[in-house]
Amino acid sequence: MAFYTKEYLRNRLDGTSSEEIQQLINSFRAKNSYDVFLSHSYSDKEFIQSLILELESINLDVYVDWIVDPELKRSSITKHSIQIIRERLRQSKCLIYATSVASSRSRWMPWELGYMDGLVGKCAILPILERKNAIYQGKDLLQVYPYITLDETRDQVDMKRIRIHESTHDYTRIDSWLNK
């Protein structure tokens, strides 16, 4: 079992030019539905871009606020911004909570998690760890949600590679979990 690490996500972008990343970002448009609402700290933008590429490469439609709705200001919470985020959450099948050191400072992430949990109950934690051999231990409420790992035995990125764990030995592929 392997977790996403900053090194893995940095390496995932190797060979991808900043123009290609920008092209991907520019291709995102508001849609009527998303597979994944990606809750994260904007401070992790570098890693989130890589994660978006990974999820999009397995044909998952991903909502990321600063890409789809760039007019939203993360620094201020308004009725308008809450209205937009609520709508995007309702349009999504699940929420992936990309937790890192930076995410503990986010005012939005806990709210998004709670809202989506109450809405559809399909939320998973994706730890972004500092190093490969680090251990993930969900803190506080995060420990009650399933968590995401990688199957490193697979060479290609595919649905079978991303696992949703209810416990250490009880996991399912992300596509199966989404369609439960």
Tab-separated table of N, CA and C in Angstrom:
chain	number	residue	atom	x	y	z
A	1	MET	N	0.852	-1.168	0.000
A	1	MET	CA	0.000	0.000	0.000
A	1	MET	C	0.903	1.237	0.000
A	2	ALA	N	0.608	2.151	-0.906
A	2	ALA	CA	1.400	3.376	-1.009
A	2	ALA	C	0.478	4.591	-1.008
A	3	PHE	N	0.939	5.608	-0.350
A	3	PHE	CA	0.189	6.852	-0.318
A	3	PHE	C	0.762	7.819	-1.350
A	4	TYR	N	-0.033	8.800	-1.706
A	4	TYR	CA	0.470	9.877	-2.539
A	4	TYR	C	1.467	10.672	-1.712
A	5	THR	N	2.592	10.989	-2.319
A	5	THR	CA	3.590	11.826	-1.656
A	5	THR	C	3.858	13.043	-2.524
A	6	LYS	N	4.451	14.040	-1.920
A	6	LYS	CA	4.809	15.232	-2.683
A	6	LYS	C	5.787	14.865	-3.795
A	7	GLU	N	6.711	13.959	-3.507
A	7	GLU	CA	7.680	13.529	-4.520
A	7	GLU	C	6.975	12.844	-5.691
A	8	TYR	N	6.060	11.927	-5.404
A	8	TYR	CA	5.324	11.236	-6.460
A	8	TYR	C	4.576	12.244	-7.334
A	9	LEU	N	3.903	13.191	-6.696
A	9	LEU	CA	3.113	14.169	-7.444
A	9	LEU	C	4.009	15.116	-8.242
A	10	ARG	N	5.170	15.474	-7.692
A	10	ARG	CA	6.133	16.289	-8.468
A	10	ARG	C	6.613	15.506	-9.688
A	11	ASN	N	6.967	14.249	-9.469
A	11	ASN	CA	7.467	13.409	-10.571
A	11	ASN	C	6.392	13.164	-11.617
A	12	ARG	N	5.152	13.124	-11.205
A	12	ARG	CA	4.031	12.914	-12.134
A	12	ARG	C	3.987	14.015	-13.179
A	13	LEU	N	4.470	15.209	-12.817
A	13	LEU	CA	4.486	16.338	-13.738
A	13	LEU	C	5.737	16.374	-14.610
A	14	ASP	N	6.739	15.536	-14.292
A	14	ASP	CA	7.953	15.514	-15.110
A	14	ASP	C	7.598	15.231	-16.555
A	15	GLY	N	8.157	16.017	-17.433
A	15	GLY	CA	7.876	15.844	-18.849
A	15	GLY	C	6.628	16.582	-19.305
A	16	THR	N	5.895	17.159	-18.352
A	16	THR	CA	4.706	17.941	-18.696
A	16	THR	C	5.098	19.410	-18.626
A	17	SER	N	5.005	20.089	-19.736
A	17	SER	CA	5.404	21.494	-19.767
A	17	SER	C	4.364	22.359	-19.071
A	18	SER	N	4.791	23.536	-18.656
A	18	SER	CA	3.857	24.469	-18.028
A	18	SER	C	2.764	24.871	-19.015
A	19	GLU	N	3.086	24.866	-20.320
A	19	GLU	CA	2.079	25.160	-21.345
A	19	GLU	C	1.011	24.067	-21.381
A	20	GLU	N	1.444	22.801	-21.257
A	20	GLU	CA	0.490	21.690	-21.250
A	20	GLU	C	-0.418	21.759	-20.023
A	21	ILE	N	0.165	22.098	-18.893
A	21	ILE	CA	-0.627	22.233	-17.668
A	21	ILE	C	-1.621	23.374	-17.832
A	22	GLN	N	-1.155	24.496	-18.349
A	22	GLN	CA	-2.035	25.636	-18.556
A	22	GLN	C	-3.134	25.303	-19.554
A	23	GLN	N	-2.802	24.525	-20.583
A	23	GLN	CA	-3.794	24.105	-21.582
A	23	GLN	C	-4.879	23.258	-20.917
A	24	LEU	N	-4.479	22.344	-20.047
A	24	LEU	CA	-5.446	21.531	-19.316
A	24	LEU	C	-6.346	22.427	-18.464
A	25	ILE	N	-5.731	23.342	-17.748
A	25	ILE	CA	-6.492	24.238	-16.888
A	25	ILE	C	-7.477	25.066	-17.705
A	26	ASN	N	-7.016	25.547	-18.848
A	26	ASN	CA	-7.887	26.358	-19.707
A	26	ASN	C	-9.028	25.544	-20.307
A	27	SER	N	-8.859	24.221	-20.405
A	27	SER	CA	-9.902	23.376	-20.989
A	27	SER	C	-11.050	23.096	-20.020
A	28	PHE	N	-10.835	23.356	-18.735
A	28	PHE	CA	-11.880	23.138	-17.734
A	28	PHE	C	-12.975	24.178	-17.916
A	29	ARG	N	-14.179	23.723	-17.933
A	29	ARG	CA	-15.338	24.600	-18.021
A	29	ARG	C	-16.367	24.121	-17.013
A	30	ALA	N	-17.257	25.015	-16.655
A	30	ALA	CA	-18.345	24.628	-15.766
A	30	ALA	C	-19.189	23.565	-16.467
A	31	LYS	N	-19.553	22.534	-15.740
A	31	LYS	CA	-20.349	21.427	-16.267
A	31	LYS	C	-21.572	21.246	-15.393
A	32	ASN	N	-22.460	20.388	-15.846
A	32	ASN	CA	-23.653	20.081	-15.053
A	32	ASN	C	-23.385	19.013	-14.007
A	33	SER	N	-22.311	18.230	-14.195
A	33	SER	CA	-21.990	17.206	-13.205
A	33	SER	C	-20.496	16.914	-13.217
A	34	TYR	N	-20.034	16.446	-12.063
A	34	TYR	CA	-18.621	16.093	-11.881
A	34	TYR	C	-18.567	14.753	-11.152
A	35	ASP	N	-17.532	13.996	-11.420
A	35	ASP	CA	-17.307	12.774	-10.647
A	35	ASP	C	-16.728	13.126	-9.282
A	36	VAL	N	-15.808	14.094	-9.275
A	36	VAL	CA	-15.045	14.413	-8.068
A	36	VAL	C	-15.043	15.910	-7.803
A	37	PHE	N	-15.391	16.279	-6.582
A	37	PHE	CA	-15.150	17.629	-6.080
A	37	PHE	C	-13.847	17.502	-5.300
A	38	LEU	N	-12.788	18.154	-5.759
A	38	LEU	CA	-11.476	18.024	-5.126
A	38	LEU	C	-11.289	19.142	-4.103
A	39	SER	N	-11.447	18.797	-2.830
A	39	SER	CA	-11.283	19.736	-1.734
A	39	SER	C	-9.806	19.740	-1.347
A	40	HIS	N	-9.211	20.931	-1.294
A	40	HIS	CA	-7.774	21.028	-1.066
A	40	HIS	C	-7.400	22.428	-0.622
A	41	SER	N	-6.170	22.589	-0.197
A	41	SER	CA	-5.627	23.902	0.130
A	41	SER	C	-4.964	24.464	-1.119
A	42	TYR	N	-5.255	25.713	-1.430
A	42	TYR	CA	-4.645	26.357	-2.587
A	42	TYR	C	-3.126	26.411	-2.447
A	43	SER	N	-2.629	26.363	-1.229
A	43	SER	CA	-1.181	26.328	-0.996
A	43	SER	C	-0.542	25.087	-1.613
A	44	ASP	N	-1.337	24.061	-1.854
A	44	ASP	CA	-0.848	22.815	-2.453
A	44	ASP	C	-1.049	22.792	-3.972
A	45	LYS	N	-1.217	23.939	-4.577
A	45	LYS	CA	-1.543	24.045	-6.002
A	45	LYS	C	-0.653	23.156	-6.876
A	46	GLU	N	0.650	23.168	-6.621
A	46	GLU	CA	1.587	22.367	-7.416
A	46	GLU	C	1.206	20.884	-7.402
A	47	PHE	N	0.858	20.375	-6.243
A	47	PHE	CA	0.523	18.961	-6.103
A	47	PHE	C	-0.878	18.675	-6.631
A	48	ILE	N	-1.760	19.629	-6.463
A	48	ILE	CA	-3.140	19.473	-6.924
A	48	ILE	C	-3.178	19.401	-8.444
A	49	GLN	N	-2.347	20.187	-9.122
A	49	GLN	CA	-2.287	20.119	-10.586
A	49	GLN	C	-1.929	18.703	-11.036
A	50	SER	N	-0.980	18.099	-10.373
A	50	SER	CA	-0.582	16.733	-10.701
A	50	SER	C	-1.710	15.753	-10.418
A	51	LEU	N	-2.369	15.941	-9.304
A	51	LEU	CA	-3.486	15.076	-8.935
A	51	LEU	C	-4.623	15.196	-9.942
A	52	ILE	N	-4.886	16.406	-10.411
A	52	ILE	CA	-5.907	16.615	-11.441
A	52	ILE	C	-5.543	15.815	-12.689
A	53	LEU	N	-4.287	15.902	-13.116
A	53	LEU	CA	-3.845	15.150	-14.297
A	53	LEU	C	-4.062	13.651	-14.105
A	54	GLU	N	-3.757	13.169	-12.925
A	54	GLU	CA	-3.926	11.743	-12.633
A	54	GLU	C	-5.394	11.338	-12.700
A	55	LEU	N	-6.269	12.107	-12.066
A	55	LEU	CA	-7.694	11.775	-12.045
A	55	LEU	C	-8.320	11.939	-13.430
A	56	GLU	N	-7.953	12.973	-14.128
A	56	GLU	CA	-8.474	13.189	-15.483
A	56	GLU	C	-7.983	12.090	-16.435
A	57	SER	N	-6.779	11.572	-16.209
A	57	SER	CA	-6.234	10.534	-17.094
A	57	SER	C	-7.013	9.222	-16.995
A	58	ILE	N	-7.789	9.051	-15.927
A	58	ILE	CA	-8.636	7.856	-15.822
A	58	ILE	C	-10.101	8.227	-16.054
A	59	ASN	N	-10.278	9.325	-16.770
A	59	ASN	CA	-11.602	9.764	-17.230
A	59	ASN	C	-12.564	10.160	-16.119
A	60	LEU	N	-12.049	10.742	-15.069
A	60	LEU	CA	-12.901	11.302	-14.034
A	60	LEU	C	-13.004	12.805	-14.271
A	61	ASP	N	-14.213	13.324	-14.244
A	61	ASP	CA	-14.416	14.775	-14.337
A	61	ASP	C	-14.212	15.361	-12.957
A	62	VAL	N	-13.282	16.298	-12.852
A	62	VAL	CA	-12.873	16.839	-11.562
A	62	VAL	C	-13.250	18.315	-11.472
A	63	TYR	N	-13.863	18.694	-10.354
A	63	TYR	CA	-14.128	20.104	-10.077
A	63	TYR	C	-13.032	20.639	-9.164
A	64	VAL	N	-12.412	21.734	-9.587
A	64	VAL	CA	-11.435	22.453	-8.783
A	64	VAL	C	-11.837	23.919	-8.837
A	65	ASP	N	-12.088	24.499	-7.694
A	65	ASP	CA	-12.676	25.849	-7.643
A	65	ASP	C	-11.873	26.913	-8.380
A	66	TRP	N	-10.568	26.990	-8.181
A	66	TRP	CA	-9.775	28.061	-8.782
A	66	TRP	C	-9.583	27.882	-10.282
A	67	ILE	N	-9.980	26.722	-10.802
A	67	ILE	CA	-9.920	26.501	-12.251
A	67	ILE	C	-11.279	26.759	-12.886
A	68	VAL	N	-12.314	26.125	-12.380
A	68	VAL	CA	-13.649	26.238	-12.978
A	68	VAL	C	-14.300	27.581	-12.642
A	69	ASP	N	-14.116	28.030	-11.415
A	69	ASP	CA	-14.731	29.286	-10.955
A	69	ASP	C	-13.650	30.242	-10.454
A	70	PRO	N	-12.799	30.729	-11.347
A	70	PRO	CA	-11.660	31.548	-10.905
A	70	PRO	C	-12.057	32.866	-10.249
A	71	GLU	N	-13.294	33.290	-10.443
A	71	GLU	CA	-13.740	34.554	-9.837
A	71	GLU	C	-13.953	34.433	-8.331
A	72	LEU	N	-14.034	33.205	-7.819
A	72	LEU	CA	-14.202	33.019	-6.367
A	72	LEU	C	-12.939	33.458	-5.637
A	73	LYS	N	-13.123	34.126	-4.553
A	73	LYS	CA	-11.993	34.561	-3.727
A	73	LYS	C	-11.912	33.658	-2.503
A	74	ARG	N	-10.839	32.896	-2.442
A	74	ARG	CA	-10.679	31.974	-1.329
A	74	ARG	C	-10.475	32.697	-0.003
A	75	SER	N	-9.977	33.917	-0.073
A	75	SER	CA	-9.663	34.642	1.158
A	75	SER	C	-10.903	35.226	1.845
A	76	SER	N	-12.006	35.346	1.111
A	76	SER	CA	-13.208	35.889	1.741
A	76	SER	C	-14.385	34.941	1.541
A	77	ILE	N	-15.141	34.789	2.594
A	77	ILE	CA	-16.314	33.922	2.544
A	77	ILE	C	-17.532	34.825	2.406
A	78	THR	N	-18.256	34.643	1.304
A	78	THR	CA	-19.455	35.447	1.051
A	78	THR	C	-20.625	34.515	0.768
A	79	LYS	N	-21.835	35.074	0.820
A	79	LYS	CA	-23.016	34.277	0.481
A	79	LYS	C	-22.924	33.786	-0.953
A	80	HIS	N	-22.415	34.625	-1.834
A	80	HIS	CA	-22.285	34.261	-3.243
A	80	HIS	C	-21.319	33.077	-3.423
A	81	SER	N	-20.152	33.141	-2.772
A	81	SER	CA	-19.188	32.047	-2.923
A	81	SER	C	-19.733	30.751	-2.322
A	82	ILE	N	-20.417	30.839	-1.197
A	82	ILE	CA	-21.019	29.645	-0.590
A	82	ILE	C	-22.082	29.062	-1.514
A	83	GLN	N	-22.851	29.919	-2.139
A	83	GLN	CA	-23.880	29.472	-3.080
A	83	GLN	C	-23.265	28.693	-4.245
A	84	ILE	N	-22.182	29.206	-4.785
A	84	ILE	CA	-21.509	28.536	-5.907
A	84	ILE	C	-20.919	27.197	-5.461
A	85	ILE	N	-20.232	27.183	-4.333
A	85	ILE	CA	-19.620	25.932	-3.845
A	85	ILE	C	-20.698	24.902	-3.526
A	86	ARG	N	-21.799	25.313	-2.922
A	86	ARG	CA	-22.906	24.373	-2.662
A	86	ARG	C	-23.401	23.751	-3.964
A	87	GLU	N	-23.582	24.587	-4.979
A	87	GLU	CA	-24.052	24.084	-6.279
A	87	GLU	C	-23.053	23.080	-6.858
A	88	ARG	N	-21.770	23.386	-6.782
A	88	ARG	CA	-20.744	22.465	-7.318
A	88	ARG	C	-20.712	21.163	-6.517
A	89	LEU	N	-20.905	21.234	-5.236
A	89	LEU	CA	-20.963	20.018	-4.425
A	89	LEU	C	-22.178	19.176	-4.815
A	90	ARG	N	-23.319	19.814	-5.023
A	90	ARG	CA	-24.524	19.078	-5.443
A	90	ARG	C	-24.343	18.449	-6.823
A	91	GLN	N	-23.506	19.022	-7.645
A	91	GLN	CA	-23.261	18.501	-8.989
A	91	GLN	C	-22.234	17.367	-8.997
A	92	SER	N	-21.641	17.061	-7.859
A	92	SER	CA	-20.553	16.082	-7.782
A	92	SER	C	-21.017	14.770	-7.152
A	93	LYS	N	-20.448	13.661	-7.641
A	93	LYS	CA	-20.757	12.338	-7.085
A	93	LYS	C	-20.071	12.102	-5.755
A	94	CYS	N	-18.868	12.679	-5.589
A	94	CYS	CA	-18.117	12.451	-4.361
A	94	CYS	C	-17.197	13.630	-4.092
A	95	LEU	N	-16.623	13.610	-2.907
A	95	LEU	CA	-15.620	14.598	-2.530
A	95	LEU	C	-14.348	13.854	-2.178
A	96	ILE	N	-13.244	14.287	-2.751
A	96	ILE	CA	-11.932	13.794	-2.346
A	96	ILE	C	-11.262	14.938	-1.595
A	97	TYR	N	-10.885	14.649	-0.369
A	97	TYR	CA	-10.312	15.625	0.557
A	97	TYR	C	-8.801	15.421	0.568
A	98	ALA	N	-8.077	16.251	-0.200
A	98	ALA	CA	-6.619	16.125	-0.306
A	98	ALA	C	-5.986	16.799	0.904
A	99	THR	N	-5.644	15.999	1.882
A	99	THR	CA	-5.123	16.541	3.133
A	99	THR	C	-3.594	16.578	3.114
A	100	SER	N	-3.070	17.652	3.667
A	100	SER	CA	-1.630	17.869	3.736
A	100	SER	C	-1.356	18.738	4.955
A	101	VAL	N	-0.117	19.100	5.142
A	101	VAL	CA	0.214	20.022	6.226
A	101	VAL	C	-0.536	21.342	6.029
A	102	ALA	N	-0.603	21.810	4.787
A	102	ALA	CA	-1.249	23.097	4.484
A	102	ALA	C	-2.765	23.058	4.685
A	103	SER	N	-3.382	21.912	4.511
A	103	SER	CA	-4.847	21.850	4.582
A	103	SER	C	-5.386	22.155	5.977
A	104	SER	N	-4.568	22.012	6.985
A	104	SER	CA	-5.036	22.297	8.348
A	104	SER	C	-5.349	23.790	8.538
A	105	ARG	N	-4.869	24.627	7.636
A	105	ARG	CA	-5.129	26.067	7.728
A	105	ARG	C	-6.322	26.500	6.878
A	106	SER	N	-6.926	25.580	6.150
A	106	SER	CA	-8.036	25.922	5.268
A	106	SER	C	-9.321	26.147	6.046
A	107	ARG	N	-10.004	27.221	5.739
A	107	ARG	CA	-11.316	27.472	6.344
A	107	ARG	C	-12.400	26.759	5.552
A	108	TRP	N	-12.167	26.521	4.264
A	108	TRP	CA	-13.175	25.943	3.393
A	108	TRP	C	-13.255	24.416	3.479
A	109	MET	N	-12.130	23.753	3.591
A	109	MET	CA	-12.112	22.290	3.492
A	109	MET	C	-13.017	21.584	4.501
A	110	PRO	N	-12.964	21.919	5.788
A	110	PRO	CA	-13.854	21.228	6.735
A	110	PRO	C	-15.332	21.470	6.402
A	111	TRP	N	-15.648	22.675	5.958
A	111	TRP	CA	-17.029	23.001	5.589
A	111	TRP	C	-17.459	22.165	4.388
A	112	GLU	N	-16.602	22.072	3.355
A	112	GLU	CA	-16.928	21.283	2.156
A	112	GLU	C	-17.143	19.810	2.517
A	113	LEU	N	-16.271	19.285	3.366
A	113	LEU	CA	-16.382	17.886	3.787
A	113	LEU	C	-17.694	17.644	4.520
A	114	GLY	N	-18.018	18.492	5.457
A	114	GLY	CA	-19.257	18.331	6.213
A	114	GLY	C	-20.492	18.454	5.337
A	115	TYR	N	-20.463	19.410	4.435
A	115	TYR	CA	-21.608	19.611	3.543
A	115	TYR	C	-21.807	18.387	2.645
A	116	MET	N	-20.736	17.923	2.033
A	116	MET	CA	-20.843	16.785	1.119
A	116	MET	C	-21.198	15.503	1.860
A	117	ASP	N	-20.674	15.331	3.060
A	117	ASP	CA	-21.002	14.150	3.844
A	117	ASP	C	-22.496	14.122	4.130
A	118	GLY	N	-23.047	15.257	4.501
A	118	GLY	CA	-24.487	15.332	4.754
A	118	GLY	C	-25.312	15.190	3.490
A	119	LEU	N	-24.768	15.611	2.367
A	119	LEU	CA	-25.483	15.594	1.100
A	119	LEU	C	-25.552	14.184	0.501
A	120	VAL	N	-24.404	13.543	0.296
A	120	VAL	CA	-24.377	12.215	-0.340
A	120	VAL	C	-23.592	11.170	0.452
A	121	GLY	N	-22.819	11.610	1.426
A	121	GLY	CA	-22.073	10.667	2.255
A	121	GLY	C	-20.924	9.977	1.556
A	122	LYS	N	-20.547	10.426	0.393
A	122	LYS	CA	-19.461	9.777	-0.354
A	122	LYS	C	-18.244	10.693	-0.343
A	123	CYS	N	-17.423	10.521	0.697
A	123	CYS	CA	-16.227	11.340	0.884
A	123	CYS	C	-15.059	10.415	1.201
A	124	ALA	N	-13.901	10.746	0.634
A	124	ALA	CA	-12.689	9.971	0.912
A	124	ALA	C	-11.532	10.933	1.125
A	125	ILE	N	-10.615	10.528	1.972
A	125	ILE	CA	-9.449	11.332	2.303
A	125	ILE	C	-8.276	10.870	1.454
A	126	LEU	N	-7.625	11.817	0.796
A	126	LEU	CA	-6.425	11.513	0.021
A	126	LEU	C	-5.249	12.220	0.695
A	127	PRO	N	-4.500	11.476	1.513
A	127	PRO	CA	-3.355	12.084	2.189
A	127	PRO	C	-2.235	12.389	1.191
A	128	ILE	N	-1.683	13.586	1.274
A	128	ILE	CA	-0.472	13.935	0.519
A	128	ILE	C	0.633	14.011	1.558
A	129	LEU	N	1.455	12.975	1.581
A	129	LEU	CA	2.468	12.858	2.623
A	129	LEU	C	3.783	13.486	2.195
A	130	GLU	N	4.582	13.862	3.174
A	130	GLU	CA	5.867	14.526	2.924
A	130	GLU	C	6.897	13.581	2.314
A	131	ARG	N	6.851	12.306	2.721
A	131	ARG	CA	7.856	11.355	2.212
A	131	ARG	C	7.234	9.968	2.072
A	132	LYS	N	7.889	9.143	1.315
A	132	LYS	CA	7.358	7.843	0.931
A	132	LYS	C	7.033	6.923	2.108
A	133	ASN	N	7.867	6.863	3.086
A	133	ASN	CA	7.659	5.915	4.188
A	133	ASN	C	6.856	6.482	5.349
A	134	ALA	N	6.310	7.672	5.166
A	134	ALA	CA	5.493	8.269	6.221
A	134	ALA	C	4.209	7.456	6.380
A	135	ILE	N	3.627	7.535	7.539
A	135	ILE	CA	2.409	6.791	7.843
A	135	ILE	C	1.259	7.774	7.964
A	136	TYR	N	0.138	7.419	7.362
A	136	TYR	CA	-1.047	8.267	7.475
A	136	TYR	C	-1.875	7.809	8.653
A	137	GLN	N	-2.193	8.752	9.523
A	137	GLN	CA	-3.124	8.511	10.616
A	137	GLN	C	-4.104	9.673	10.594
A	138	GLY	N	-5.316	9.387	10.210
A	138	GLY	CA	-6.324	10.437	10.149
A	138	GLY	C	-6.485	11.114	11.493
A	139	LYS	N	-6.544	12.428	11.467
A	139	LYS	CA	-6.720	13.182	12.701
A	139	LYS	C	-8.187	13.543	12.867
A	140	ASP	N	-8.627	13.506	14.090
A	140	ASP	CA	-9.979	13.932	14.443
A	140	ASP	C	-11.016	13.257	13.555
A	141	LEU	N	-11.872	14.045	12.930
A	141	LEU	CA	-12.954	13.492	12.117
A	141	LEU	C	-12.461	12.790	10.851
A	142	LEU	N	-11.278	13.135	10.382
A	142	LEU	CA	-10.793	12.530	9.136
A	142	LEU	C	-10.598	11.020	9.260
A	143	GLN	N	-10.380	10.532	10.463
A	143	GLN	CA	-10.141	9.104	10.642
A	143	GLN	C	-11.382	8.241	10.413
A	144	VAL	N	-12.560	8.845	10.366
A	144	VAL	CA	-13.772	8.046	10.165
A	144	VAL	C	-14.099	7.842	8.687
A	145	TYR	N	-13.390	8.522	7.806
A	145	TYR	CA	-13.651	8.406	6.370
A	145	TYR	C	-12.696	7.419	5.717
A	146	PRO	N	-13.135	6.809	4.609
A	146	PRO	CA	-12.206	5.960	3.861
A	146	PRO	C	-11.046	6.809	3.336
A	147	TYR	N	-9.922	6.167	3.071
A	147	TYR	CA	-8.759	6.894	2.565
A	147	TYR	C	-8.270	6.262	1.264
A	148	ILE	N	-7.520	7.048	0.520
A	148	ILE	CA	-7.092	6.657	-0.828
A	148	ILE	C	-5.606	6.327	-0.832
A	149	THR	N	-5.273	5.219	-1.522
A	149	THR	CA	-3.875	4.840	-1.739
A	149	THR	C	-3.675	4.488	-3.207
A	150	LEU	N	-2.416	4.229	-3.522
A	150	LEU	CA	-2.013	3.813	-4.861
A	150	LEU	C	-1.536	2.375	-4.829
A	151	ASP	N	-1.831	1.637	-5.873
A	151	ASP	CA	-1.244	0.318	-6.055
A	151	ASP	C	-0.027	0.534	-6.938
A	152	GLU	N	1.145	0.537	-6.349
A	152	GLU	CA	2.372	0.826	-7.091
A	152	GLU	C	2.832	-0.324	-7.983
A	153	THR	N	2.170	-1.459	-7.934
A	153	THR	CA	2.582	-2.571	-8.777
A	153	THR	C	2.141	-2.379	-10.222
A	154	ARG	N	1.261	-1.441	-10.456
A	154	ARG	CA	0.761	-1.190	-11.810
A	154	ARG	C	1.613	-0.125	-12.485
A	155	ASP	N	1.940	-0.360	-13.751
A	155	ASP	CA	2.778	0.575	-14.500
A	155	ASP	C	1.996	1.758	-15.037
A	156	GLN	N	0.756	1.532	-15.388
A	156	GLN	CA	-0.033	2.598	-15.986
A	156	GLN	C	-1.034	3.133	-14.974
A	157	VAL	N	-1.409	4.380	-15.196
A	157	VAL	CA	-2.453	4.956	-14.352
A	157	VAL	C	-3.778	4.440	-14.879
A	158	ASP	N	-4.517	3.752	-14.048
A	158	ASP	CA	-5.844	3.276	-14.423
A	158	ASP	C	-6.706	3.193	-13.168
A	159	MET	N	-7.965	2.862	-13.381
A	159	MET	CA	-8.908	2.814	-12.258
A	159	MET	C	-8.460	1.832	-11.178
A	160	LYS	N	-7.790	0.758	-11.586
A	160	LYS	CA	-7.382	-0.255	-10.616
A	160	LYS	C	-6.253	0.249	-9.726
A	161	ARG	N	-5.563	1.267	-10.165
A	161	ARG	CA	-4.415	1.774	-9.431
A	161	ARG	C	-4.831	2.561	-8.189
A	162	ILE	N	-5.952	3.237	-8.247
A	162	ILE	CA	-6.395	4.081	-7.139
A	162	ILE	C	-7.393	3.300	-6.293
A	163	ARG	N	-7.060	3.139	-5.022
A	163	ARG	CA	-7.872	2.332	-4.116
A	163	ARG	C	-8.492	3.191	-3.020
A	164	ILE	N	-9.718	2.843	-2.689
A	164	ILE	CA	-10.425	3.479	-1.576
A	164	ILE	C	-10.466	2.442	-0.448
A	165	HIS	N	-9.871	2.775	0.687
A	165	HIS	CA	-9.766	1.853	1.822
A	165	HIS	C	-10.756	2.199	2.925
A	166	GLU	N	-11.529	1.202	3.322
A	166	GLU	CA	-12.342	1.320	4.533
A	166	GLU	C	-11.489	0.939	5.743
A	167	SER	N	-10.529	0.041	5.499
A	167	SER	CA	-9.550	-0.358	6.511
A	167	SER	C	-8.300	-0.809	5.753
A	168	THR	N	-7.273	-1.224	6.465
A	168	THR	CA	-6.011	-1.590	5.837
A	168	THR	C	-6.177	-2.649	4.750
A	169	HIS	N	-6.991	-3.662	4.997
A	169	HIS	CA	-7.120	-4.772	4.044
A	169	HIS	C	-8.438	-4.767	3.279
A	170	ASP	N	-9.300	-3.831	3.560
A	170	ASP	CA	-10.611	-3.756	2.908
A	170	ASP	C	-10.633	-2.537	1.987
A	171	TYR	N	-10.460	-2.793	0.691
A	171	TYR	CA	-10.443	-1.678	-0.255
A	171	TYR	C	-11.206	-2.043	-1.523
A	172	THR	N	-11.512	-1.005	-2.291
A	172	THR	CA	-12.176	-1.170	-3.577
A	172	THR	C	-11.561	-0.184	-4.560
A	173	ARG	N	-11.730	-0.438	-5.826
A	173	ARG	CA	-11.252	0.492	-6.852
A	173	ARG	C	-12.117	1.740	-6.838
A	174	ILE	N	-11.557	2.832	-7.263
A	174	ILE	CA	-12.284	4.101	-7.222
A	174	ILE	C	-13.539	4.072	-8.084
A	175	ASP	N	-13.514	3.396	-9.233
A	175	ASP	CA	-14.704	3.354	-10.086
A	175	ASP	C	-15.828	2.573	-9.414
A	176	SER	N	-15.504	1.483	-8.762
A	176	SER	CA	-16.519	0.712	-8.041
A	176	SER	C	-17.104	1.515	-6.892
A	177	TRP	N	-16.249	2.210	-6.165
A	177	TRP	CA	-16.691	3.027	-5.034
A	177	TRP	C	-17.620	4.149	-5.507
A	178	LEU	N	-17.274	4.785	-6.610
A	178	LEU	CA	-18.101	5.872	-7.134
A	178	LEU	C	-19.502	5.387	-7.531
A	179	ASN	N	-19.569	4.166	-8.008
A	179	ASN	CA	-20.836	3.655	-8.523
A	179	ASN	C	-21.638	2.839	-7.513
A	180	LYS	N	-21.204	2.796	-6.257
A	180	LYS	CA	-21.945	2.083	-5.203
A	180	LYS	C	-23.249	2.777	-4.932
